[in-house]
Structure formats: C-alpha cells, structure tokens
CSV table of C-alpha atoms in Angstrom, one decimal:
chain,number,residue,atom,x,y,z
A,1,MET,CA,0.0,0.0,0.0
A,2,ILE,CA,1.1,3.5,-0.8
A,3,PRO,CA,-0.4,5.8,2.0
A,4,PHE,CA,-1.9,9.1,1.2
A,5,LEU,CA,0.2,10.8,3.9
A,6,ASP,CA,2.5,9.1,6.4
A,7,LEU,CA,2.4,11.2,9.5
A,8,GLY,CA,4.3,8.5,11.5
A,9,ALA,CA,7.3,9.0,9.2
A,10,ALA,CA,7.2,12.7,10.0
A,11,TYR,CA,7.5,12.0,13.7
A,12,ARG,CA,10.2,9.5,13.3
A,13,GLU,CA,12.4,11.8,11.2
A,14,LEU,CA,12.2,14.5,14.0
A,15,GLN,CA,11.5,12.2,17.0
A,16,ALA,CA,14.5,13.3,19.1
A,17,GLU,CA,13.8,17.2,18.6
A,18,ILE,CA,10.1,16.8,19.1
A,19,ASN,CA,10.5,14.7,22.2
A,20,ALA,CA,13.0,17.3,23.5
A,21,GLY,CA,10.6,20.1,22.7
A,22,VAL,CA,7.6,18.3,24.5
A,23,ALA,CA,9.7,17.6,27.5
A,24,ARG,CA,10.8,21.2,27.7
A,25,ALA,CA,7.1,22.4,27.6
A,26,LEU,CA,6.1,19.9,30.2
A,27,ALA,CA,8.9,20.8,32.5
A,28,SER,CA,8.2,24.5,32.2
A,29,GLY,CA,5.1,24.2,34.4
A,30,GLN,CA,3.2,26.6,32.2
A,31,TYR,CA,0.6,24.9,30.3
A,32,ILE,CA,-1.4,27.7,29.0
A,33,GLY,CA,0.6,30.3,27.0
A,34,GLY,CA,4.0,30.8,28.2
A,35,PRO,CA,7.4,30.7,26.6
A,36,GLU,CA,6.8,28.0,24.0
A,37,VAL,CA,3.8,29.7,22.6
A,38,GLU,CA,5.4,33.2,22.7
A,39,ALA,CA,8.6,31.8,21.0
A,40,PHE,CA,6.6,30.0,18.2
A,41,GLU,CA,4.6,33.2,17.6
A,42,ALA,CA,7.6,35.2,17.1
A,43,GLU,CA,9.2,32.5,14.8
A,44,CYS,CA,6.1,32.2,12.9
A,45,ALA,CA,5.7,35.9,12.3
A,46,THR,CA,9.3,36.2,11.1
A,47,TYR,CA,8.9,33.2,8.7
A,48,CYS,CA,5.7,34.7,7.2
A,49,GLY,CA,7.2,38.3,7.1
A,50,ALA,CA,4.4,39.6,9.3
A,51,ALA,CA,4.6,41.9,12.3
A,52,HIS,CA,2.3,39.7,14.5
A,53,ALA,CA,1.4,36.1,14.9
A,54,ILE,CA,-1.3,35.0,17.4
A,55,GLY,CA,-1.6,31.4,18.3
A,56,VAL,CA,-5.1,30.0,18.5
A,57,ALA,CA,-6.9,26.6,19.1
A,58,ASN,CA,-7.5,25.8,15.4
A,59,GLY,CA,-7.9,27.0,12.0
A,60,LEU,CA,-11.7,27.6,12.2
A,61,ASP,CA,-11.1,29.7,15.3
A,62,ALA,CA,-8.5,31.7,13.5
A,63,LEU,CA,-10.9,32.6,10.7
A,64,HIS,CA,-13.7,33.2,13.2
A,65,LEU,CA,-11.7,35.4,15.5
A,66,VAL,CA,-10.3,37.6,12.6
A,67,LEU,CA,-13.8,38.1,11.3
A,68,ARG,CA,-15.1,39.0,14.9
A,69,ALA,CA,-12.0,41.4,15.2
A,70,MET,CA,-13.1,43.0,11.9
A,71,ASP,CA,-16.5,43.6,13.4
A,72,VAL,CA,-18.3,41.2,11.0
A,73,GLY,CA,-21.7,40.4,12.4
A,74,PRO,CA,-25.5,39.8,11.5
A,75,GLY,CA,-26.5,41.7,8.3
A,76,ASP,CA,-23.0,41.7,7.0
A,77,GLU,CA,-21.8,39.7,3.9
A,78,VAL,CA,-18.4,38.1,3.2
A,79,ILE,CA,-17.3,37.0,-0.1
A,80,VAL,CA,-16.0,33.4,-0.1
A,81,PRO,CA,-15.0,30.9,-2.7
A,82,SER,CA,-17.7,28.4,-4.0
A,83,ASN,CA,-14.9,25.8,-4.2
A,84,THR,CA,-13.3,25.5,-0.6
A,85,TYR,CA,-13.5,23.3,2.6
A,86,ILE,CA,-16.7,24.2,4.4
A,87,ALA,CA,-14.7,25.8,7.4
A,88,THR,CA,-14.3,29.0,5.3
A,89,TRP,CA,-18.0,29.4,5.2
A,90,LEU,CA,-18.6,28.3,8.7
A,91,ALA,CA,-16.4,31.0,10.1
A,92,VAL,CA,-18.6,33.6,8.4
A,93,SER,CA,-21.8,31.9,9.6
A,94,GLN,CA,-20.6,31.7,13.2
A,95,CYS,CA,-20.5,35.5,13.2
A,96,GLY,CA,-24.1,35.7,12.1
A,97,ALA,CA,-23.0,37.0,8.7
A,98,THR,CA,-23.9,35.6,5.2
A,99,PRO,CA,-21.2,33.9,3.0
A,100,VAL,CA,-21.5,35.0,-0.6
A,101,PRO,CA,-20.0,32.4,-2.9
A,102,VAL,CA,-17.8,33.3,-6.0
A,103,GLU,CA,-16.9,30.7,-8.6
A,104,PRO,CA,-13.1,29.6,-9.0
A,105,ASP,CA,-10.9,30.0,-11.9
A,106,ALA,CA,-11.4,26.6,-13.5
A,107,ARG,CA,-7.6,26.3,-13.9
A,108,THR,CA,-6.3,27.1,-10.5
A,109,TYR,CA,-9.3,26.1,-8.4
A,110,ASN,CA,-8.9,29.5,-6.5
A,111,ILE,CA,-11.4,32.3,-6.4
A,112,ASP,CA,-11.6,34.1,-9.8
A,113,PRO,CA,-10.8,37.8,-9.1
A,114,ALA,CA,-12.7,38.8,-12.3
A,115,LEU,CA,-16.0,37.6,-10.6
A,116,ILE,CA,-15.5,39.3,-7.3
A,117,GLU,CA,-16.8,42.8,-8.0
A,118,ALA,CA,-20.1,41.6,-9.3
A,119,ALA,CA,-20.8,40.0,-5.9
A,120,ILE,CA,-20.1,43.1,-3.9
A,121,THR,CA,-23.2,44.6,-2.3
A,122,PRO,CA,-23.7,47.5,0.2
A,123,ARG,CA,-23.6,44.8,3.0
A,124,THR,CA,-20.2,43.3,1.9
A,125,LYS,CA,-17.6,43.7,4.5
A,126,VAL,CA,-14.7,41.3,3.8
A,127,VAL,CA,-13.3,39.4,0.9
A,128,LEU,CA,-12.0,35.9,2.0
A,129,PRO,CA,-9.8,34.2,-0.6
A,130,VAL,CA,-8.5,30.6,0.1
A,131,HIS,CA,-5.1,29.5,-1.0
A,132,LEU,CA,-6.5,26.1,-1.9
A,133,TYR,CA,-4.4,22.9,-2.1
A,134,GLY,CA,-1.2,25.0,-1.3
A,135,GLN,CA,-1.4,27.3,-4.3
A,136,PRO,CA,-1.7,31.1,-3.8
A,137,ALA,CA,-4.8,32.9,-5.0
A,138,ASP,CA,-4.2,35.9,-7.2
A,139,MET,CA,-3.8,38.5,-4.5
A,140,ASP,CA,-3.0,41.7,-6.4
A,141,PRO,CA,-6.4,42.0,-8.2
A,142,ILE,CA,-8.3,40.8,-5.2
A,143,LEU,CA,-6.6,43.5,-3.0
A,144,SER,CA,-7.1,46.2,-5.7
A,145,ILE,CA,-11.0,45.4,-5.8
A,146,ALA,CA,-11.2,45.3,-2.0
A,147,ARG,CA,-9.3,48.6,-1.5
A,148,LYS,CA,-11.5,50.2,-4.2
A,149,HIS,CA,-14.7,49.4,-2.3
A,150,GLY,CA,-13.2,49.8,1.3
A,151,LEU,CA,-13.3,46.2,2.2
A,152,ARG,CA,-11.1,44.1,4.5
A,153,VAL,CA,-9.2,41.0,3.1
A,154,LEU,CA,-8.8,37.9,5.2
A,155,GLU,CA,-6.9,35.1,3.6
A,156,ASP,CA,-7.4,31.5,4.5
A,157,GLY,CA,-3.8,30.1,4.4
A,158,ALA,CA,-4.7,26.7,6.0
A,159,GLN,CA,-3.2,24.8,3.2
A,160,ALA,CA,-0.4,27.0,2.1
A,161,HIS,CA,2.3,27.3,4.8
A,162,GLY,CA,5.4,28.6,2.9
A,163,ALA,CA,3.8,29.3,-0.5
A,164,ARG,CA,4.9,32.4,-2.2
A,165,TYR,CA,2.9,34.9,-4.4
A,166,LYS,CA,5.2,36.9,-6.8
A,167,GLY,CA,8.2,36.0,-4.7
A,168,GLN,CA,6.8,36.9,-1.3
A,169,ARG,CA,5.8,34.3,1.3
A,170,LEU,CA,2.1,34.3,2.2
A,171,GLY,CA,1.6,35.9,5.6
A,172,ALA,CA,0.8,39.6,5.2
A,173,HIS,CA,-0.6,40.4,1.7
A,174,GLY,CA,-4.1,41.1,3.0
A,175,ASP,CA,-5.3,42.5,6.4
A,176,ALA,CA,-4.8,39.1,8.1
A,177,VAL,CA,-4.0,35.4,7.2
A,178,ALA,CA,-5.6,32.5,9.1
A,179,TRP,CA,-3.6,29.3,9.5
A,180,SER,CA,-4.5,25.8,10.5
A,181,PHE,CA,-2.0,23.4,12.0
A,182,TYR,CA,-4.2,20.3,11.8
A,183,PRO,CA,-1.8,17.3,11.7
A,184,GLY,CA,-2.1,16.7,7.9
A,185,LYS,CA,-1.1,20.3,7.0
A,186,ASN,CA,2.3,21.2,5.6
A,187,LEU,CA,3.0,22.6,9.0
A,188,GLY,CA,1.0,20.3,11.1
A,189,ALA,CA,0.8,19.9,15.1
A,190,MET,CA,0.1,16.6,16.8
A,191,GLY,CA,-3.4,17.7,17.5
A,192,ASP,CA,-5.3,20.9,16.7
A,193,GLY,CA,-3.8,24.2,16.5
A,194,GLY,CA,-4.0,27.4,14.5
A,195,ALA,CA,-2.7,31.0,14.2
A,196,VAL,CA,-3.3,34.4,12.6
A,197,THR,CA,-0.6,36.6,11.1
A,198,THR,CA,-1.0,40.3,10.4
A,199,ASN,CA,0.8,43.6,10.1
A,200,ASP,CA,-2.1,45.3,11.7
A,201,ALA,CA,-1.3,46.0,15.4
A,202,GLN,CA,-4.9,47.0,16.4
A,203,LEU,CA,-6.3,43.8,14.7
A,204,ALA,CA,-3.7,41.7,16.4
A,205,ASP,CA,-4.5,43.1,19.9
A,206,ARG,CA,-8.2,42.5,19.4
A,207,ILE,CA,-7.7,38.9,18.4
A,208,ARG,CA,-5.5,38.4,21.4
A,209,VAL,CA,-8.3,39.6,23.6
A,210,LEU,CA,-11.0,37.7,21.9
A,211,ARG,CA,-9.1,34.4,22.1
A,212,ASN,CA,-8.7,34.8,26.0
A,213,TYR,CA,-12.3,35.3,27.1
A,214,GLY,CA,-12.2,38.8,26.0
A,215,SER,CA,-9.5,39.6,28.7
A,216,ARG,CA,-6.0,41.0,28.7
A,217,VAL,CA,-5.9,41.3,32.4
A,218,LYS,CA,-7.0,38.3,34.5
A,219,TYR,CA,-10.7,38.5,35.6
A,220,VAL,CA,-11.2,41.9,33.8
A,221,ASN,CA,-13.3,41.0,30.6
A,222,GLU,CA,-13.5,43.9,28.1
A,223,VAL,CA,-15.7,42.0,25.5
A,224,GLN,CA,-17.5,38.7,25.2
A,225,GLY,CA,-14.7,36.5,23.9
A,226,TYR,CA,-13.8,32.9,23.5
A,227,ASN,CA,-11.5,30.3,24.9
A,228,SER,CA,-9.2,29.6,21.9
A,229,ARG,CA,-5.5,29.4,22.8
A,230,LEU,CA,-2.6,27.4,21.2
A,231,ASP,CA,-1.4,24.6,23.5
A,232,PRO,CA,2.2,25.1,24.6
A,233,VAL,CA,3.0,21.5,23.9
A,234,GLN,CA,1.8,21.8,20.3
A,235,ALA,CA,3.7,25.2,20.0
A,236,ALA,CA,6.9,23.3,21.0
A,237,ILE,CA,6.3,20.8,18.3
A,238,LEU,CA,5.4,23.3,15.8
A,239,ARG,CA,8.7,25.1,16.5
A,240,VAL,CA,10.6,22.0,15.4
A,241,LYS,CA,8.4,21.5,12.4
A,242,LEU,CA,8.7,25.2,11.4
A,243,ALA,CA,12.5,24.8,11.2
A,244,ASN,CA,12.1,22.0,8.7
A,245,LEU,CA,9.1,23.3,6.7
A,246,ASP,CA,11.1,24.6,3.7
A,247,GLU,CA,12.9,21.4,3.4
A,248,TRP,CA,9.7,19.3,3.6
A,249,ASN,CA,7.9,21.6,1.0
A,250,SER,CA,10.9,21.1,-1.3
A,251,ARG,CA,10.4,17.3,-1.1
A,252,ARG,CA,6.8,17.9,-2.0
A,253,SER,CA,7.7,19.9,-5.0
A,254,THR,CA,9.9,17.2,-6.2
A,255,ILE,CA,7.0,14.8,-6.1
A,256,ALA,CA,4.8,17.2,-7.8
A,257,ALA,CA,7.4,17.7,-10.6
A,258,ARG,CA,7.6,13.9,-11.1
A,259,TYR,CA,3.8,13.7,-11.3
A,260,ARG,CA,3.7,16.5,-13.8
A,261,GLN,CA,6.2,14.6,-16.1
A,262,GLY,CA,4.9,11.1,-15.5
A,263,LEU,CA,1.1,11.6,-15.7
A,264,VAL,CA,1.1,13.0,-19.2
A,265,GLY,CA,-1.1,10.9,-21.2
A,266,CYS,CA,-3.1,9.3,-18.4
A,267,GLY,CA,-6.3,11.0,-19.2
A,268,MET,CA,-6.3,13.4,-16.2
A,269,THR,CA,-6.3,17.1,-16.0
A,270,LEU,CA,-3.2,18.0,-14.1
A,271,PRO,CA,-2.6,21.0,-11.9
A,272,TYR,CA,-2.0,24.4,-13.5
A,273,VAL,CA,0.5,26.8,-11.8
A,274,PRO,CA,0.6,30.3,-13.0
A,275,ASP,CA,4.1,31.9,-13.4
A,276,TRP,CA,3.6,34.0,-10.4
A,277,ALA,CA,2.9,31.3,-8.0
A,278,GLU,CA,5.1,29.1,-6.0
A,279,PRO,CA,2.8,26.4,-4.5
A,280,VAL,CA,3.8,24.1,-1.6
A,281,TRP,CA,1.8,21.1,-2.9
A,282,HIS,CA,-0.3,20.5,0.2
A,283,LEU,CA,-2.3,18.5,-2.2
A,284,TYR,CA,-1.8,17.2,-5.7
A,285,VAL,CA,-5.3,17.3,-7.3
A,286,VAL,CA,-6.1,15.9,-10.6
A,287,GLN,CA,-9.5,15.8,-12.4
A,288,HIS,CA,-10.9,12.8,-14.2
A,289,PRO,CA,-14.3,12.5,-15.8
A,290,GLN,CA,-14.6,8.9,-14.3
A,291,ARG,CA,-13.3,9.9,-11.0
A,292,ASP,CA,-15.1,7.4,-8.8
A,293,ALA,CA,-13.9,4.6,-11.0
A,294,LEU,CA,-10.4,5.8,-11.1
A,295,GLN,CA,-10.3,6.0,-7.3
A,296,LYS,CA,-11.5,2.5,-7.0
A,297,GLN,CA,-8.9,1.1,-9.5
A,298,LEU,CA,-6.1,2.9,-7.9
A,299,GLY,CA,-7.2,1.5,-4.5
A,300,ASP,CA,-7.2,-1.9,-5.9
A,301,ALA,CA,-3.7,-1.3,-7.0
A,302,GLY,CA,-2.7,-0.3,-3.5
A,303,VAL,CA,-2.6,3.5,-4.0
A,304,SER,CA,-4.5,5.5,-1.4
A,305,THR,CA,-6.4,8.6,-2.6
A,306,LEU,CA,-8.8,11.2,-1.2
A,307,ILE,CA,-11.3,13.6,-2.6
A,308,HIS,CA,-11.0,17.2,-1.6
A,309,TYR,CA,-13.9,17.9,-1.6
A,310,PRO,CA,-16.8,15.6,-2.8
A,311,ILE,CA,-19.6,18.2,-1.8
A,312,PRO,CA,-19.2,21.9,-2.3
A,313,PRO,CA,-20.4,24.0,0.7
A,314,HIS,CA,-23.6,25.3,-1.1
A,315,LEU,CA,-24.9,21.8,-1.5
A,316,GLN,CA,-24.1,20.7,2.1
A,317,LEU,CA,-27.1,20.0,4.3
A,318,ALA,CA,-25.7,22.6,6.7
A,319,TYR,CA,-26.5,25.3,4.1
A,320,SER,CA,-29.8,24.0,2.9
A,321,ALA,CA,-31.7,26.8,4.4
A,322,ALA,CA,-29.9,29.3,2.1
A,323,GLY,CA,-31.9,27.8,-0.8
A,324,TYR,CA,-29.0,26.7,-3.2
A,325,VAL,CA,-29.7,24.2,-5.9
A,326,PRO,CA,-27.5,21.9,-8.0
A,327,GLY,CA,-26.1,23.7,-10.9
A,328,GLN,CA,-26.0,27.1,-9.3
A,329,PHE,CA,-22.2,27.0,-9.0
A,330,PRO,CA,-21.2,24.8,-12.0
A,331,ILE,CA,-17.5,25.1,-11.8
A,332,ALA,CA,-17.3,24.2,-8.1
A,333,GLU,CA,-19.7,21.3,-8.7
A,334,ARG,CA,-17.6,20.0,-11.6
A,335,ILE,CA,-14.5,20.2,-9.7
A,336,ALA,CA,-16.2,18.3,-6.8
A,337,ASN,CA,-17.4,15.6,-9.2
A,338,GLN,CA,-14.0,15.2,-10.9
A,339,CYS,CA,-11.2,16.0,-8.5
A,340,LEU,CA,-9.0,13.3,-6.9
A,341,SER,CA,-6.0,14.0,-4.6
A,342,LEU,CA,-2.9,11.7,-5.3
A,343,PRO,CA,-0.5,10.7,-2.5
A,344,ILE,CA,2.0,13.4,-1.8
A,345,GLY,CA,4.0,14.4,1.4
A,346,PRO,CA,7.5,15.0,2.5
A,347,HIS,CA,8.0,11.3,3.2
A,348,LEU,CA,6.6,9.9,-0.1
A,349,GLY,CA,9.7,8.3,-1.9
A,350,VAL,CA,10.4,8.9,-5.4
A,351,GLN,CA,9.8,5.1,-6.2
A,352,ASP,CA,6.4,5.4,-4.5
A,353,ALA,CA,5.7,8.3,-6.9
A,354,ASN,CA,6.8,6.1,-9.8
A,355,ASN,CA,4.5,3.4,-8.6
A,356,VAL,CA,1.5,5.9,-8.4
A,357,ILE,CA,2.2,7.0,-11.9
A,358,ALA,CA,2.3,3.4,-13.1
A,359,ALA,CA,-0.9,2.6,-11.5
A,360,CYS,CA,-2.5,5.7,-13.1
A,361,ALA,CA,-1.0,4.8,-16.5
A,362,SER,CA,-2.4,1.2,-16.1
A,363,THR,CA,-6.0,2.4,-15.2
A,364,ALA,CA,-5.9,4.8,-18.3
A,365,GLY,CA,-4.7,2.0,-20.6
A,366,ALA,CA,-1.6,3.8,-21.2
A,367,SER,CA,1.9,2.3,-21.5
A,368,THR,CA,3.5,2.3,-18.2
A,369,LYS,CA,7.0,2.3,-20.0
A,370,SER,CA,6.1,5.6,-21.8
A,371,ASN,CA,5.1,7.4,-18.5
A,372,VAL,CA,7.8,6.1,-15.9
A,373,GLN,CA,11.4,6.4,-16.6
C-alpha cells in the first residue's frame, strides 16, 4: 500500500527534537501560554514576514476570530469561494454573517478575481480568498478590488504554509491570514492548532483579547470573548516542524514535478500553476471524468487517494436553508465531481511516486513504460 500521507514517518524523522521540545514544555510548568507559545509566535511571524502572529486553538477559530475582530456580524456579507472546505463558510456563519459564494478560476481552483466585483453589495464587509491545495490565490487584483470598495481582506492560508505569491511568502498580503496546524497540513501539529498573522497591530490586539475570554488582564473582561489558545506542547512541536518546513515543502515539490512529467497521457487534467505562483503542494489534485472508477482502480492497485472535496459548501445540508440548488455554481460542482488527490507528502519516496504513476497509467490504458522512466 502507498499511503496518502505518512504522519508517523514525519514524527520518526524529527523524533529526538520533538521529544525534547515536548519535555521542555512539560517541564516549564506553564501549560497555558508561556514561553513555547511566545517563541513560536515570534518565529511564525518572522517566517511569514508579518509583524504579528497570534496562536489560537485551530484553523476555524483563526478565521472566526479575525472576522469578529473586523466587526463582522449579523447583516454583513463576506465573499467566499464556492470551491473550498466548508470551514471557510462556517467561520462567516458563526459571526451571524452571510457567506456570498464566488466561482473559482477553473484552472487554478482558487477564487476568480474577475468575478468578485459583481458579488459586492452595500452589505459586503470582507473578501475571504483561500489559497487552496497549497497554491496562492491571485492576490493583487483581489486587493485592488477590496481597496476600491473599502473592504477588508482575510486570507485562508490553512493549506499554504510557505507558499509564495510573486516571490513573497504568504502571511501579510491582506489584512490578516488565518492558518491551521491540523496534523495533515504542511506545518502540522500533533493535534489541533491554528494562528493568525497580520501587520495590523490593532487587529492583532483585538484577536489576542478575543481568544482569551475577552480579557487582557485576569478577571477583567472587556468584551464577550472565546477560549481559543494554542497549547504550549503543540507550540513546541510546531517550532521543530517550522524549522524543517522549507525542506519538507521542497520534497513535496519534487514529487509534484515527477507527477507532472509522468502523468502526461493518463487521461487526467493536471494542476495548473501560474508563473507568479510558488505552491507548496499540500495536495496534488487531478481531475478525471470517471473519478470514482479511477479512485477504485487505484485503491485496488494499492494507491490511497482522497477527494478534496466531494460536496461543495452550497450543496451541504448545513446550508440547505440558504436555498442553493444543484447547477447554481457549476465550476465548483464540476471540480467536486471530478477531483482526486493523489498521495503526496515529504515522506513519499520517488519510487512510490513512480508506482503511483504506473498505477495511473495502467488504469488509463496507457503504456507504463512511456510514463515512468
């Protein structure tokens, strides 16, 4: 079997450093906040090129807290991609606001900047692009439209740790970036975790207060806040992994390049990368008109795959009250019906990648010899 992602191998590679970091956090006697969280926040901010990083409990909380800090609430609208994980929409709904979907560019899977302006209304408050699958959204036109209309920009960077847009790492292009450290992410904890990066000192301060019961001084509560704090043990683990992130992203890029070369002629639509984007290949997503049959055949051949994501948010039962109907967002629906994520990760060997290519070539009826060198 070729696993989709081997998290155990990630731990084994860094076992000594991770164990030492966990032991240090446990020995500190500070199990909420403290030096490990503060050190990780500083290192994360520096890595992202941002003035501030605020650790929180998970990626959904990161999105939600930024929106709350931006005063998004009932009656407001937030522009979101129609093609994304549902957490992007849920964060908006948790504020009492309305997510307004915009279709993706069919080539990049990310929100299409050319369609955003038509979705803006007097109630629009924030534009929320997602850097899906580890590839940056096209930020310059998004920011230009947002500034023209006086809107804030919150980036969902949950899948794009270390990705670059026009040479600059993601982390501070918009007003804030929300990050997830779910274990399967490029920068993954060993449990839940999240963060926000921003250059806006006032916004950072509001998020710090909101994450801690609305308090900056113990037992003095300024606003109705939340309990959403990054665990110091997870922060210690993330410090170790952050130091190795560029190397691990480079390994992912090597696998992606091998796929790009070897999967030609296998009947799949391969990922498109604009010349201004440097993706980090959180996922390697192909499209195939007979996706379900392909997934079964690959599974029978010992190749584990996943679908990101089989049901777009507007067709989820959670949003049935909004009255969306099939066909309303055809690009997102086509992607959901045809997309398949192939194994990729920093511990997938080149031979494993070759075996994935061979299995894909076999299921397509193509010659394995012509696709695998």
